[in-house]
Amino acid sequence: MSIPESRLSLACREFRRSMRLNRRQALSAGTVSALGLGLGLGDLETRLAMAKDSGVTLPPKRAKACIFLFMWGGPSQLETFDLKPDAPAEIRGEFKPVSTKVPGIQICEHFTQLAGLTDKIAIVRSLTHDDPAHLSSGHLTVTGQLAPVLKSDADPPSSKDSPHLGSLVSRLRSGPTGLPSFVSMPWKAFHPGAPGGEAPGQHGGWMGSAYDGMLLKGDPNDPAWRPQGLSLPADIQLERLQSRVELLRNLDAQRATLHRSLETTEFGDHQSRAIEMVGSEKVRSAFDLSQESDATREKYGRNIHGQCVLMARRLIEHGVPLVSVNWHNDGKNFWDTHGNNFNRLKNDLIPPADRALSALLTDLEDRGLLDETIVAWVGEFGRRPQITANNAGREHWPFCYSGILAGGGIRPGMVYGSSDAHAAYPSSDPVTPQDFATTILHAMGLPTDTMLPDREGRPHQITSGRVLHELLV
């Protein structure tokens, strides 16, 4: 049947009208593009002010900081936050679900302290992707972007990596004077069974090494532990060190060609920050766990993970915007429980994780910091529902797993998404690691459509997921 010409004409006019931008909308769009490219427009606060003056609507600034707890190795969803007691024995495993403070929410019986705090957290039970490799899925988890080489345990970090979430926050939000904007501890996530070794995505990536952040190595529970780089050798005073730096600067001035290279500029930035940190009593105080009471240190757990989480709280309290705690090298493949899954979880993994996360949530709330600090707890994937019969282990399983978000604008006391009867695939509201990361940045008030240039000036959008608005207050 033919359509009358008059109706076609009307439809065309309506289409053109719907696509037309008025002058104010066009100016606003131009402002967003300029802000997103980061073309010398300063830090986030400056750009937000410019956007406000131009009438652009940007997300509210909710959280001032983020503590990202990366459970390296891949915790089993079936033994943490998505137990399936009605599944067959070869799937449900040995652990039982227990009721929690929030009616209807059950978690693993071995999270004894967190069970009383589920009114402060949101559990995401429908995380999903399709990459079973530790290294490339580790990149996906800590950057919110796909790795340069997918499904690979053979490709180490490179300049093509996406920036860590902490590097993005460091670029968009300045930390206090003298303190880094991004700190990770107690090591770079590394897997001895992976040919590539260190997981990619734990540094500044295509933004450059100026945004790598500070790596705080070692075991803070060791009485002899001291933050590397924050103290001087006994025979060197600060004034002497500063004179040495001045001499280096004079020598560098004679090498103008080299000085123009990007690498030298970034090295100079790091050098300046290091001098600020060494010379600042306030900075040294932020890293001084001895200022915490014995009771507080016991509350977090006198172990490497517990004391790292306590350090993370101290650092965000002093103004550091993002601190990442990577599950440490315990010599037993971390949360990668291919064998002896149930004993490892019950005896070695869940107790310190439960204690530290619970202490962090209550401590932040007691100090009035929970509403302005987003806490994330997540691994790079989950575990296969079918138990490996010959060694009581579970293999890698990226298709469905669980994570936690809390504080900083996250709606507490809820479960988001669900899985099927075997916790094998999402049955509702699937969430990608990209969505998880994008929601964190949004909760921190960062415009998730921001475009930033790499070292060659090519623009990259900082997120590729969606904001999970249902998780936000």
PDB file of C-alpha atoms in Angstrom, residues 67-70 164 182-189 202 214-220 225 287 289 304-316 320 322-328:
ATOM      1  CA  ILE A  67      39.525   1.137  48.159  1.00  0.00           C
ATOM      2  CA  PHE A  68      39.753  -1.615  45.537  1.00  0.00           C
ATOM      3  CA  LEU A  69      40.313  -5.076  47.045  1.00  0.00           C
ATOM      4  CA  PHE A  70      41.445  -7.326  44.196  1.00  0.00           C
ATOM      5  CA  HIS A 164      44.461   1.008  35.958  1.00  0.00           C
ATOM      6  CA  PHE A 182      47.147   6.145  43.460  1.00  0.00           C
ATOM      7  CA  VAL A 183      48.768   3.527  45.683  1.00  0.00           C
ATOM      8  CA  SER A 184      48.795  -0.244  45.182  1.00  0.00           C
ATOM      9  CA  MET A 185      50.097  -2.902  47.575  1.00  0.00           C
ATOM     10  CA  PRO A 186      51.712  -5.230  48.542  1.00  0.00           C
ATOM     11  CA  TRP A 187      52.916  -6.325  45.075  1.00  0.00           C
ATOM     12  CA  LYS A 188      52.072  -6.322  41.394  1.00  0.00           C
ATOM     13  CA  ALA A 189      49.701  -9.246  40.832  1.00  0.00           C
ATOM     14  CA  GLN A 202      48.434  -2.404  36.706  1.00  0.00           C
ATOM     15  CA  MET A 214      53.058   4.180  43.962  1.00  0.00           C
ATOM     16  CA  LEU A 215      53.740   0.499  44.665  1.00  0.00           C
ATOM     17  CA  LEU A 216      53.977  -0.139  48.402  1.00  0.00           C
ATOM     18  CA  LYS A 217      55.784  -3.473  48.704  1.00  0.00           C
ATOM     19  CA  GLY A 218      56.242  -5.938  51.515  1.00  0.00           C
ATOM     20  CA  ASP A 219      54.400  -7.138  54.596  1.00  0.00           C
ATOM     21  CA  PRO A 220      53.107  -4.307  56.822  1.00  0.00           C
ATOM     22  CA  TRP A 225      58.553  -3.194  57.689  1.00  0.00           C
ATOM     23  CA  PHE A 287      52.205   5.567  55.999  1.00  0.00           C
ATOM     24  CA  LEU A 289      50.883   2.024  60.942  1.00  0.00           C
ATOM     25  CA  ILE A 304      49.651  -9.159  55.443  1.00  0.00           C
ATOM     26  CA  HIS A 305      46.175  -8.688  53.957  1.00  0.00           C
ATOM     27  CA  GLY A 306      44.623  -7.235  57.085  1.00  0.00           C
ATOM     28  CA  GLN A 307      47.421  -4.721  57.596  1.00  0.00           C
ATOM     29  CA  CYS A 308      47.351  -3.713  53.910  1.00  0.00           C
ATOM     30  CA  VAL A 309      43.628  -2.993  54.197  1.00  0.00           C
ATOM     31  CA  LEU A 310      44.267  -0.965  57.352  1.00  0.00           C
ATOM     32  CA  MET A 311      46.963   0.959  55.479  1.00  0.00           C
ATOM     33  CA  ALA A 312      44.469   1.604  52.696  1.00  0.00           C
ATOM     34  CA  ARG A 313      42.089   3.152  55.218  1.00  0.00           C
ATOM     35  CA  ARG A 314      44.878   5.370  56.584  1.00  0.00           C
ATOM     36  CA  LEU A 315      45.813   6.558  53.100  1.00  0.00           C
ATOM     37  CA  ILE A 316      42.309   7.497  51.988  1.00  0.00           C
ATOM     38  CA  VAL A 320      44.710   9.523  48.627  1.00  0.00           C
ATOM     39  CA  LEU A 322      42.393   5.383  45.204  1.00  0.00           C
ATOM     40  CA  VAL A 323      44.185   2.536  46.937  1.00  0.00           C
ATOM     41  CA  SER A 324      44.302  -0.965  45.459  1.00  0.00           C
ATOM     42  CA  VAL A 325      45.092  -3.963  47.662  1.00  0.00           C
ATOM     43  CA  ASN A 326      46.040  -7.008  45.598  1.00  0.00           C
ATOM     44  CA  TRP A 327      45.677 -10.344  47.333  1.00  0.00           C
ATOM     45  CA  HIS A 328      49.218 -11.220  48.322  1.00  0.00           C
TER      46      HIS A 328
END
